[in-house]
Short mmCIF file of C-alpha atoms and ligand atoms in Angstrom, two decimals:
data_model
loop_
_atom_site.label_atom_id
_atom_site.label_comp_id
_atom_site.label_asym_id
_atom_site.label_seq_id
_atom_site.Cartn_x
_atom_site.Cartn_y
_atom_site.Cartn_z
CA MET A 228 0.86 -12.46 61.14
CA LYS A 229 -2.53 -11.17 60.08
CA ILE A 230 -4.20 -12.75 57.05
CA GLU A 231 -6.92 -10.82 55.23
CA PHE A 232 -9.01 -11.68 52.22
CA ILE A 233 -9.85 -8.76 49.98
CA ALA A 234 -11.58 -8.21 46.65
CA GLN A 235 -9.23 -5.68 45.14
CA SER A 236 -5.62 -4.98 45.90
CA GLY A 237 -5.34 -1.57 47.51
CA ALA A 238 -2.51 0.38 49.02
CA ALA A 239 -0.37 -2.64 49.98
CA ASP A 240 3.38 -2.01 50.08
CA VAL A 241 3.95 -4.94 47.78
CA LEU A 242 1.60 -6.68 45.38
CA ALA A 243 2.75 -10.18 44.51
CA VAL A 244 1.64 -11.72 41.22
CA LEU A 245 2.31 -15.27 40.12
CA VAL A 246 4.32 -15.89 36.99
CA HIS A 247 4.39 -19.28 35.30
CA SER A 248 7.33 -20.78 33.49
CA GLU A 249 8.63 -19.01 30.44
CA ARG A 250 7.44 -15.66 31.76
CA GLN A 251 3.68 -16.19 31.65
CA LEU A 252 2.11 -13.43 33.70
CA THR A 253 -1.18 -14.21 35.45
CA GLY A 254 -4.19 -12.31 36.79
CA ALA A 255 -3.42 -8.79 37.94
CA GLY A 256 0.09 -9.22 36.54
CA SER A 257 -1.20 -9.48 32.98
CA SER A 258 -3.59 -6.55 33.32
CA LEU A 259 -0.91 -4.35 34.88
CA ASP A 260 1.48 -5.30 32.12
CA GLN A 261 -1.02 -4.32 29.47
CA ALA A 262 -2.00 -1.09 31.16
CA SER A 263 1.63 -0.08 31.48
CA GLY A 264 2.63 -0.84 27.92
CA GLY A 265 4.51 -4.01 28.86
CA ALA A 266 6.49 -2.72 31.86
CA LEU A 267 6.55 -6.11 33.59
CA THR A 268 7.43 -8.03 30.44
CA LYS A 269 10.25 -5.58 29.87
CA ALA A 270 11.56 -6.02 33.42
CA MET A 271 11.53 -9.80 33.05
CA GLY A 272 13.20 -9.60 29.66
CA ALA A 273 16.09 -7.65 31.12
CA GLY A 274 17.12 -10.49 33.41
CA ARG A 275 17.05 -14.20 34.10
CA PHE A 276 13.68 -14.38 35.86
CA LYS A 277 11.47 -16.81 33.96
CA GLY A 278 8.93 -17.90 36.56
CA ALA A 279 10.66 -20.98 37.94
CA SER A 280 9.40 -21.99 41.36
CA GLY A 281 11.53 -20.37 44.04
CA SER A 282 12.57 -17.40 41.92
CA THR A 283 11.28 -13.88 42.47
CA LEU A 284 11.79 -10.45 40.93
CA ILE A 285 10.79 -7.19 42.52
CA VAL A 286 10.03 -4.20 40.33
CA ALA A 287 8.75 -0.68 40.89
CA ALA A 288 5.00 -0.53 40.44
CA PRO A 289 3.96 0.96 37.09
CA GLN A 290 2.04 4.24 37.15
CA GLY A 291 -1.54 4.05 38.30
CA VAL A 292 -0.99 1.14 40.68
CA GLU A 293 -1.68 1.74 44.36
CA ALA A 294 0.96 -0.67 45.63
CA SER A 295 4.55 0.61 45.80
CA SER A 296 6.21 -2.44 44.30
CA ILE A 297 5.25 -5.46 42.30
CA LEU A 298 6.76 -8.80 43.24
CA LEU A 299 6.87 -11.32 40.45
CA VAL A 300 6.71 -14.75 42.04
CA GLY A 301 7.79 -17.80 40.11
CA ALA A 302 5.05 -20.45 40.25
CA GLY A 303 6.51 -23.01 37.85
CA ASP A 304 4.53 -24.80 35.14
CA ALA A 305 1.05 -23.35 34.63
CA GLY A 306 -0.40 -26.85 34.32
CA LYS A 307 1.01 -27.95 37.67
CA LEU A 308 -0.39 -25.39 40.07
CA ASP A 309 -1.44 -27.84 42.80
CA ASP A 310 -1.82 -26.99 46.50
CA ALA A 311 1.89 -27.49 47.12
CA ALA A 312 2.80 -25.09 44.31
CA VAL A 313 0.46 -22.41 45.65
CA GLU A 314 1.87 -22.87 49.15
CA ALA A 315 5.43 -22.65 47.87
CA ALA A 316 4.71 -19.50 45.85
CA ALA A 317 3.12 -17.76 48.84
CA GLY A 318 6.01 -18.84 51.06
CA HIS A 319 8.62 -17.56 48.63
CA ALA A 320 6.70 -14.30 48.21
CA TYR A 321 6.78 -13.78 51.97
CA HIS A 322 10.52 -14.49 52.25
CA ALA A 323 11.33 -12.23 49.30
CA VAL A 324 9.98 -9.17 51.08
CA LYS A 325 9.85 -10.04 54.78
CA LEU A 326 12.89 -7.89 55.64
CA SER A 327 12.32 -5.20 53.02
CA GLY A 328 10.51 -2.76 55.28
CA ALA A 329 7.17 -3.54 53.65
CA GLU A 330 4.41 -4.09 56.19
CA THR A 331 1.64 -5.27 53.95
CA LEU A 332 2.07 -7.92 51.28
CA ALA A 333 -0.86 -8.49 48.97
CA ILE A 334 -0.91 -11.73 46.96
CA ASP A 335 -2.99 -11.71 43.79
CA ALA A 336 -5.11 -14.86 43.79
CA ALA A 337 -8.18 -13.42 42.11
CA HIS A 338 -7.70 -15.68 39.09
CA LEU A 339 -7.33 -18.74 41.34
CA THR A 340 -10.01 -20.65 43.23
CA PRO A 341 -10.98 -19.33 46.68
CA GLU A 342 -9.52 -22.57 48.11
CA GLN A 343 -6.18 -21.77 46.50
CA GLY A 344 -6.39 -18.27 47.93
CA ALA A 345 -6.93 -19.79 51.36
CA ARG A 346 -3.89 -22.01 50.79
CA ALA A 347 -1.80 -18.91 50.15
CA GLY A 348 -2.86 -17.42 53.48
CA PHE A 349 -2.18 -20.70 55.24
CA ALA A 350 1.28 -20.94 53.70
CA ALA A 351 2.15 -17.38 54.70
CA ARG A 352 1.38 -18.23 58.32
CA LEU A 353 3.65 -21.28 58.26
CA ALA A 354 6.42 -19.43 56.40
CA ALA A 355 6.44 -16.57 58.90
CA TYR A 356 7.09 -18.79 61.94
CA ARG A 357 10.07 -17.74 64.07
CA PHE A 358 11.25 -18.96 67.46
CA ASP A 359 12.72 -15.66 68.62
CA LYS A 360 11.55 -15.37 72.22
CA TYR A 361 15.08 -15.60 73.64
CA LEU A 362 16.68 -13.09 71.26
CA THR A 363 17.00 -9.94 73.35
CA LYS A 364 19.33 -8.01 71.07
CA GLN A 365 17.90 -8.43 67.61
CA LYS A 366 19.05 -5.90 65.06
CA PRO A 367 15.96 -4.07 63.81
CA GLU A 368 16.85 -4.90 60.22
CA LYS A 369 16.71 -8.62 61.05
CA ILE A 370 13.16 -8.45 62.37
CA PRO A 371 10.53 -9.16 59.72
CA SER A 372 8.62 -6.06 58.71
CA VAL A 373 5.65 -7.78 57.07
CA THR A 374 2.78 -7.99 59.53
CA THR A 375 -0.18 -8.45 57.21
CA VAL A 376 -0.69 -10.68 54.20
CA GLN A 377 -3.69 -9.81 52.09
CA VAL A 378 -4.99 -12.39 49.67
CA VAL A 379 -6.86 -10.91 46.74
CA THR A 380 -9.68 -13.27 45.86
CA SER A 381 -12.75 -13.36 43.63
CA ASP A 382 -14.90 -14.72 46.48
CA ILE A 383 -14.05 -13.43 49.94
CA ARG A 384 -16.65 -15.53 51.75
CA ALA A 385 -15.60 -18.78 50.10
CA ALA A 386 -11.92 -18.05 50.69
CA GLN A 387 -12.57 -17.24 54.33
CA ALA A 388 -14.62 -20.41 54.77
CA ALA A 389 -11.81 -22.48 53.25
CA PHE A 390 -9.25 -20.66 55.36
CA GLU A 391 -10.94 -21.36 58.69
CA PRO A 392 -9.99 -25.05 59.03
CA LEU A 393 -6.61 -24.41 57.43
CA SER A 394 -5.92 -21.66 59.92
CA ALA A 395 -6.77 -24.09 62.74
CA VAL A 396 -4.19 -26.48 61.30
CA ALA A 397 -1.65 -23.65 61.08
CA ASP A 398 -2.30 -22.79 64.74
CA ALA A 399 -1.65 -26.43 65.56
CA VAL A 400 1.58 -26.65 63.56
CA LEU A 401 2.88 -23.50 65.25
CA PHE A 402 1.87 -24.87 68.67
CA SER A 403 3.78 -28.06 67.87
CA ARG A 404 6.84 -26.17 66.59
CA ASP A 405 6.97 -24.10 69.77
CA LEU A 406 7.02 -27.27 71.87
CA VAL A 407 9.79 -28.84 69.79
CA ALA A 408 11.92 -25.69 69.72
CA GLU A 409 11.75 -25.02 73.45
CA PRO A 410 14.93 -25.96 75.33
CA ALA A 411 14.73 -28.71 77.93
CA ASN A 412 15.38 -26.47 80.95
CA ILE A 413 12.10 -24.74 80.10
CA LEU A 414 10.09 -27.60 78.64
CA TYR A 415 10.28 -30.55 81.06
CA PRO A 416 7.47 -33.09 81.43
CA ALA A 417 5.27 -31.06 83.81
CA GLU A 418 5.64 -27.92 81.68
CA PHE A 419 4.79 -29.87 78.53
CA ALA A 420 1.71 -31.24 80.30
CA LYS A 421 0.74 -27.73 81.39
CA ARG A 422 0.87 -26.48 77.81
CA VAL A 423 -1.24 -29.40 76.65
CA LYS A 424 -3.76 -28.56 79.35
CA THR A 425 -4.58 -25.40 77.38
CA LEU A 426 -6.44 -27.61 74.88
CA GLU A 427 -9.13 -27.93 77.51
CA ALA A 428 -10.23 -24.34 77.02
CA MET A 429 -10.66 -25.18 73.32
CA GLY A 430 -13.02 -28.06 74.09
CA ALA A 431 -10.84 -31.14 74.60
CA LYS A 432 -10.70 -33.25 77.74
CA VAL A 433 -7.18 -33.38 79.15
CA GLU A 434 -5.99 -35.59 81.99
CA ILE A 435 -2.48 -35.49 83.42
CA LEU A 436 -1.22 -38.54 85.28
CA GLY A 437 1.76 -38.19 87.59
CA GLU A 438 4.19 -40.82 88.82
CA ALA A 439 1.98 -42.08 91.65
CA GLU A 440 -0.93 -42.72 89.28
CA MET A 441 1.30 -44.43 86.73
CA GLU A 442 2.79 -46.55 89.50
CA LYS A 443 -0.71 -47.76 90.37
CA LEU A 444 -1.32 -48.68 86.75
CA GLY A 445 1.90 -50.69 86.65
CA MET A 446 3.67 -48.46 84.11
CA HIS A 447 7.09 -49.38 85.49
CA THR A 448 8.78 -49.27 82.12
CA LEU A 449 7.91 -45.65 81.39
CA LEU A 450 8.69 -44.74 84.99
CA ALA A 451 12.09 -46.48 84.84
CA VAL A 452 13.20 -44.07 82.10
CA GLY A 453 12.43 -41.05 84.29
CA MET A 454 14.04 -42.43 87.44
CA GLY A 455 17.31 -40.61 86.91
CA SER A 456 15.58 -37.26 86.49
CA GLU A 457 14.65 -34.66 89.08
CA ARG A 458 11.64 -33.88 86.91
CA GLU A 459 8.48 -35.87 87.45
CA SER A 460 7.34 -38.07 84.56
CA GLN A 461 3.87 -37.40 83.20
CA LEU A 462 1.31 -39.04 81.00
CA ALA A 463 -0.97 -36.61 79.18
CA VAL A 464 -4.25 -37.98 77.85
CA ILE A 465 -6.17 -35.78 75.44
CA GLN A 466 -9.65 -36.70 74.27
CA TRP A 467 -11.70 -35.08 71.54
CA ASN A 468 -15.17 -36.42 70.87
CA GLY A 469 -16.39 -34.74 67.71
CA GLY A 470 -17.75 -37.96 66.21
CA ASN A 471 -20.72 -40.18 66.97
CA GLU A 472 -21.27 -40.95 70.60
CA GLY A 473 -20.01 -44.39 71.50
CA ASP A 474 -17.87 -44.80 68.35
CA ALA A 475 -14.47 -46.30 69.17
CA PRO A 476 -11.85 -43.56 68.93
CA ILE A 477 -8.77 -43.44 66.78
CA ALA A 478 -5.66 -43.12 68.91
CA PHE A 479 -2.32 -41.38 68.63
CA VAL A 480 0.62 -41.93 70.94
CA GLY A 481 3.73 -39.77 71.18
CA LYS A 482 7.25 -40.24 72.49
CA GLY A 483 7.89 -37.23 74.70
CA VAL A 484 11.46 -37.50 75.93
CA CYS A 485 11.96 -33.87 76.88
CA PHE A 486 15.70 -34.49 76.99
CA ASP A 487 17.60 -37.65 76.13
CA THR A 488 21.10 -37.81 77.56
CA GLY A 489 21.06 -41.57 76.96
CA GLY A 490 20.95 -42.12 80.72
CA ILE A 491 23.70 -44.31 82.17
CA SER A 492 24.41 -45.42 78.57
CA LEU A 493 25.41 -41.78 78.15
CA LYS A 494 25.49 -40.22 74.69
CA PRO A 495 28.65 -38.45 73.47
CA ALA A 496 28.71 -34.69 74.19
CA ASP A 497 28.91 -33.80 70.50
CA GLY A 498 25.42 -33.04 69.28
CA MET A 499 23.69 -34.03 72.51
CA GLU A 500 21.91 -30.66 72.52
CA GLU A 501 19.79 -31.99 69.65
CA MET A 502 18.10 -34.31 72.11
CA LYS A 503 15.95 -31.44 73.32
CA TRP A 504 13.73 -32.32 70.37
CA ASP A 505 13.38 -35.94 71.39
CA MET A 506 9.81 -35.07 72.31
CA GLY A 507 8.92 -34.40 68.67
CA GLY A 508 6.51 -37.35 68.56
CA ALA A 509 4.57 -36.07 71.56
CA ALA A 510 4.58 -32.57 70.06
CA ALA A 511 3.14 -33.96 66.83
CA VAL A 512 0.34 -35.73 68.68
CA ALA A 513 -0.35 -32.63 70.80
CA GLY A 514 -0.42 -30.57 67.60
CA LEU A 515 -2.70 -33.04 65.85
CA MET A 516 -5.18 -32.92 68.74
CA HIS A 517 -4.95 -29.11 68.67
CA ALA A 518 -5.85 -29.23 64.97
CA LEU A 519 -8.76 -31.65 65.42
CA VAL A 520 -10.20 -29.65 68.30
CA GLY A 521 -9.51 -26.33 66.57
CA ARG A 522 -11.39 -27.26 63.43
CA LYS A 523 -14.04 -29.28 65.33
CA ALA A 524 -13.24 -32.45 63.41
CA LYS A 525 -16.07 -34.97 63.20
CA VAL A 526 -14.18 -37.79 64.79
CA ASN A 527 -13.51 -39.32 68.19
CA ALA A 528 -9.78 -39.20 68.85
CA VAL A 529 -7.41 -39.64 71.75
CA GLY A 530 -3.83 -38.51 72.09
CA VAL A 531 -1.56 -40.07 74.69
CA LEU A 532 1.82 -38.51 75.44
CA GLY A 533 4.54 -40.25 77.44
CA LEU A 534 6.54 -37.38 78.94
CA VAL A 535 9.87 -38.10 80.62
CA GLU A 536 13.43 -36.90 80.91
CA ASN A 537 16.22 -39.47 80.42
CA MET A 538 19.06 -38.52 82.80
CA PRO A 539 21.99 -40.32 84.44
CA ASP A 540 21.87 -40.13 88.22
CA GLY A 541 22.21 -42.23 91.34
CA ARG A 542 18.61 -43.29 90.97
CA ALA A 543 18.75 -43.88 87.21
CA GLN A 544 18.04 -47.31 85.77
CA ARG A 545 21.12 -49.35 84.85
CA PRO A 546 22.00 -51.37 81.76
CA GLY A 547 20.98 -54.92 82.58
CA ASP A 548 18.01 -53.97 84.76
CA VAL A 549 14.83 -55.95 84.27
CA VAL A 550 11.59 -54.00 84.50
CA LYS A 551 7.99 -55.13 84.34
CA SER A 552 5.76 -53.33 81.86
CA MET A 553 2.07 -52.55 82.24
CA SER A 554 1.37 -55.39 79.80
CA GLY A 555 2.91 -57.83 82.28
CA GLN A 556 5.85 -58.57 79.97
CA THR A 557 9.30 -58.19 81.51
CA ILE A 558 11.98 -56.22 79.68
CA GLU A 559 15.74 -56.47 79.96
CA VAL A 560 17.07 -52.93 79.57
CA LEU A 561 20.40 -53.52 77.84
CA ASN A 562 20.90 -49.93 76.78
CA THR A 563 19.32 -47.06 78.69
CA ASP A 564 19.61 -44.94 75.53
CA ALA A 565 16.96 -47.10 73.86
CA GLU A 566 14.47 -45.34 76.13
CA GLY A 567 11.82 -44.20 73.65
CA ARG A 568 10.55 -47.73 73.11
CA LEU A 569 10.28 -48.19 76.89
CA VAL A 570 8.11 -45.10 77.19
CA LEU A 571 5.97 -46.18 74.25
CA ALA A 572 5.62 -49.77 75.50
CA ASP A 573 3.54 -48.60 78.45
CA ALA A 574 1.86 -45.72 76.61
CA LEU A 575 0.70 -48.02 73.78
CA TRP A 576 -0.51 -50.70 76.19
CA TYR A 577 -2.38 -48.12 78.28
CA THR A 578 -4.00 -46.66 75.15
CA GLN A 579 -5.37 -49.91 73.77
CA ASP A 580 -6.33 -51.19 77.21
CA ARG A 581 -8.31 -48.11 78.20
CA PHE A 582 -9.75 -46.86 74.91
CA LYS A 583 -10.15 -49.98 72.72
CA PRO A 584 -9.34 -47.79 69.70
CA LYS A 585 -9.98 -48.56 66.03
CA PHE A 586 -6.23 -48.23 65.56
CA MET A 587 -3.19 -46.67 67.19
CA ILE A 588 -0.52 -44.61 65.47
CA ASP A 589 2.59 -43.71 67.41
CA LEU A 590 5.12 -41.05 66.46
CA ALA A 591 8.62 -41.04 67.84
CA THR A 592 12.11 -39.73 67.23
CA LEU A 593 13.01 -43.33 67.92
CA THR A 594 16.24 -44.29 66.21
CA GLY A 595 19.34 -42.73 64.70
CA ALA A 596 19.27 -45.73 62.37
CA MET A 597 16.19 -44.26 60.68
CA ILE A 598 18.35 -41.38 59.48
CA ILE A 599 20.90 -43.88 58.16
CA SER A 600 18.13 -45.77 56.31
CA LEU A 601 16.17 -42.92 54.76
CA GLY A 602 18.24 -39.75 55.05
CA MET A 603 16.79 -36.52 56.38
CA GLU A 604 13.72 -36.17 54.15
CA TYR A 605 11.64 -39.25 54.89
CA ALA A 606 10.02 -40.65 57.99
CA GLY A 607 9.67 -44.43 58.20
CA VAL A 608 6.26 -46.07 58.57
CA PHE A 609 6.00 -49.49 60.19
CA SER A 610 2.59 -51.14 60.42
CA ASN A 611 0.79 -54.39 61.06
CA ASP A 612 -2.22 -53.15 59.08
CA ASP A 613 -2.29 -52.18 55.40
CA ALA A 614 -5.33 -49.91 55.73
CA VAL A 615 -3.79 -47.85 58.52
CA ALA A 616 -0.51 -47.66 56.63
CA ALA A 617 -2.31 -46.61 53.44
CA GLY A 618 -4.00 -43.72 55.27
CA ILE A 619 -0.59 -42.38 56.21
CA LEU A 620 1.11 -43.07 52.89
CA ASP A 621 -1.72 -41.39 50.91
CA ALA A 622 -1.71 -38.26 53.07
CA GLY A 623 2.06 -37.68 52.93
CA PRO A 624 2.42 -36.37 49.39
CA LYS A 625 -0.67 -34.15 49.79
CA VAL A 626 0.89 -32.18 52.63
CA GLY A 627 4.56 -32.36 51.66
CA GLU A 628 5.53 -34.66 54.54
CA LYS A 629 7.40 -37.57 53.01
CA VAL A 630 6.84 -41.07 54.33
CA TRP A 631 8.22 -44.45 53.30
CA ARG A 632 6.93 -47.84 54.39
CA MET A 633 9.40 -50.10 56.15
CA PRO A 634 9.11 -53.84 56.81
CA ILE A 635 8.64 -55.48 60.20
CA PRO A 636 9.61 -59.05 59.30
CA ALA A 637 8.64 -61.78 61.74
CA GLU A 638 12.06 -63.38 61.10
CA TYR A 639 13.75 -60.53 62.95
CA ASP A 640 11.54 -60.74 65.99
CA ARG A 641 13.82 -63.24 67.73
CA HIS A 642 16.55 -60.58 67.74
CA ILE A 643 14.79 -58.91 70.67
CA ASP A 644 14.33 -62.11 72.67
CA SER A 645 16.21 -61.96 75.96
CA PRO A 646 17.64 -64.95 77.84
CA ILE A 647 16.44 -63.59 81.18
CA ALA A 648 13.28 -61.60 80.37
CA ASP A 649 10.43 -61.68 77.87
CA VAL A 650 12.06 -59.11 75.62
CA LYS A 651 15.16 -56.91 75.49
CA ASN A 652 15.27 -53.29 74.41
CA MET A 653 17.90 -53.73 71.67
CA GLY A 654 18.49 -55.94 68.68
CA ASN A 655 21.67 -57.90 68.06
CA GLY A 656 24.17 -55.20 67.17
CA ARG A 657 23.18 -52.38 64.83
CA ALA A 658 21.62 -54.31 61.96
CA GLY A 659 18.12 -53.05 61.18
CA GLY A 660 18.06 -50.85 64.27
CA SER A 661 14.83 -49.06 63.33
CA ILE A 662 13.15 -52.36 62.50
CA THR A 663 14.02 -54.07 65.77
CA ALA A 664 12.76 -50.95 67.57
CA ALA A 665 9.45 -51.25 65.70
CA LEU A 666 9.26 -54.97 66.46
CA PHE A 667 9.74 -54.13 70.11
CA LEU A 668 6.79 -51.70 70.01
CA GLN A 669 4.66 -54.26 68.21
CA ARG A 670 4.89 -56.54 71.22
CA PHE A 671 2.99 -53.93 73.22
CA THR A 672 0.13 -53.34 70.79
CA ASN A 673 -1.89 -56.39 71.83
CA GLY A 674 -2.66 -57.06 68.17
CA VAL A 675 -4.59 -53.80 67.67
CA PRO A 676 -4.20 -52.29 64.16
CA TRP A 677 -1.18 -50.06 64.60
CA ALA A 678 1.40 -47.97 62.80
CA HIS A 679 4.64 -46.54 64.09
CA ILE A 680 6.20 -43.51 62.42
CA ASP A 681 9.89 -42.99 63.17
CA ILE A 682 10.37 -39.24 62.74
CA ALA A 683 14.01 -39.05 63.86
CA PRO A 684 14.93 -37.78 60.36
CA THR A 685 12.21 -35.15 60.01
CA ALA A 686 11.33 -33.59 63.38
CA TRP A 687 14.05 -30.96 63.05
CA VAL A 688 15.51 -29.37 59.92
CA LYS A 689 18.80 -27.60 59.30
CA ASP A 690 19.13 -25.49 56.17
CA SER A 691 15.52 -25.96 55.07
CA LYS A 692 14.75 -25.75 51.36
CA ASN A 693 11.02 -25.59 52.02
CA PRO A 694 9.75 -21.99 52.22
CA ILE A 695 6.93 -22.87 54.60
CA VAL A 696 9.17 -24.84 56.97
CA PRO A 697 11.73 -22.49 58.53
CA ASP A 698 14.94 -23.97 59.99
CA GLY A 699 14.51 -25.75 63.32
CA ALA A 700 11.31 -27.28 64.64
CA VAL A 701 9.16 -28.63 61.82
CA GLY A 702 5.97 -29.57 63.61
CA TRP A 703 6.25 -32.65 61.43
CA GLY A 704 3.26 -34.99 61.51
CA VAL A 705 0.56 -32.49 62.41
CA ARG A 706 -0.44 -31.83 58.81
CA LEU A 707 0.08 -35.46 57.83
CA LEU A 708 -2.21 -36.96 60.44
CA ASP A 709 -4.74 -34.15 60.26
CA ARG A 710 -5.03 -34.81 56.53
CA MET A 711 -5.29 -38.56 57.04
CA VAL A 712 -8.10 -38.05 59.55
CA ALA A 713 -9.89 -35.56 57.30
CA ASP A 714 -9.64 -37.80 54.22
CA LYS A 715 -10.44 -41.17 55.81
CA TYR A 716 -11.99 -40.97 59.25
CA GLU A 717 -14.46 -38.08 59.38
CA GLY A 718 -18.17 -38.33 58.66
N1 LIG B 1074 16.38 -40.26 70.61
C1 LIG B 1074 17.28 -41.24 70.13
C2 LIG B 1074 17.22 -41.41 68.61
C3 LIG B 1074 17.67 -40.25 67.79
C4 LIG B 1074 18.99 -40.10 67.45
C5 LIG B 1074 16.76 -39.33 67.32
C6 LIG B 1074 19.40 -39.04 66.67
C7 LIG B 1074 17.16 -38.26 66.54
C8 LIG B 1074 18.48 -38.12 66.21
C9 LIG B 1074 16.96 -42.59 70.77
O1 LIG B 1074 16.48 -42.53 72.07
C10 LIG B 1074 18.24 -43.36 70.82
O2 LIG B 1074 19.12 -42.93 71.50
N2 LIG B 1074 18.29 -44.46 70.10
C11 LIG B 1074 19.45 -45.26 70.04
C12 LIG B 1074 19.02 -46.71 70.10
C13 LIG B 1074 20.12 -47.68 70.35
C14 LIG B 1074 20.74 -47.46 71.71
C15 LIG B 1074 19.58 -49.09 70.24
C16 LIG B 1074 20.17 -44.95 68.73
O3 LIG B 1074 19.50 -44.64 67.75
O4 LIG B 1074 21.39 -44.98 68.72
MN1 LIG B 1075 17.99 -42.50 73.52
ZN1 LIG B 1076 15.49 -40.84 72.59
#
């Protein structure tokens, strides 16, 4: 998808104009309406279109207009045109015409700020995402025809300047979505690591540790998860130093279980295919680093990805095994399907031990219980530090990624005590399953300010209602953390 900023709408196939509630035309829409003796008003009056967000109406362009059609795009209340509303309008505009045969869609944003114009271009890029690389027999009429979105703006230079960092974030979200969407026969730990290695050409430092190196570091807990797999486990370490030299970095850690069968504690067959996106946390961290590097963020940041495949096999770990973590703590593995916390235990310890970060935030599709607690729209935030938590909770609503703070009560900590090891990888029964998982992680943070985001509900979406998040891989967390960093930790 090509995004262009232009001063005057020209010969686009479709010109989209925003309409606010109760049929209030805006910008080029109002002038066209006047010049045509009320053609647009008349078209709206003949039907139910009133400008509600999500509604659109396409009409033939009145005489004297270069574009072939005019798309009226509902933008909701005029007083509430925030970033999210602009993004939604641009997304809906794209979907309304993407299969129409039109190749160029112009969006009239000349009456908006250049920043809002940039938002429209950004939204169009996210809306147009498709994971279609394995479709070899697509019907031509199902392939989007729109290849260029032109944003009409009053200040091309300012819009382009505002678009540059946003476009870097869009690149990063799409990079993250591609990782999440990829099936596990293609995206196994080494392949994931290889794709992350491409960040080096952009200016990051990327190290990939294999099993021998992790063995030396004592990361037996992460390694135990991958023992049943033919695929070698990997740890990817991404560093971006855009801040002051010597400043402690901020750190992000991702669960990258490229496929989670449950291991010997095998999952039921029904729905197991979903566990190809059990690396959504690692994809979010990879995407975040892509965004920070891409827009040359003024911050020192590290991303650490624990990449494994959880398979049942003659070499797989067994329920009841005791493994020693890098921290020195021993863990009784009661359920091999509670593998994410094992991967993160060593990845978190490694991160704080090596980098002495200001804080660590981990992202993980950690528990099915998170979906039971919050439903499919919210990710849960667990933190031992109110300032770190606040950074996440403030950024969420700004980027449309919903987060809700969860407790990590000390009273529940004894639920993960084991009679034969320092800790066990399950609570007592199912009560508070996401909380006991978070309490487990907390034992491997060494007291560093930390937050854990359980993205099991949000990493993947079925039947999306959000025009800029197509069904499937969301790339959830990239925008959230990028925004948090931009708002609180740069400069
Ligand atoms: N990857 C799963 C959690 C999950 C489930 C994510 C459904 C997204 C959708 C995780 O590894 C897991 O299996 N967790 C277990 C933990 C239990 C064994 C303590 C769970 O949630 O059932
Ligand atoms: Mn599991
Ligand atoms: Zn898992």
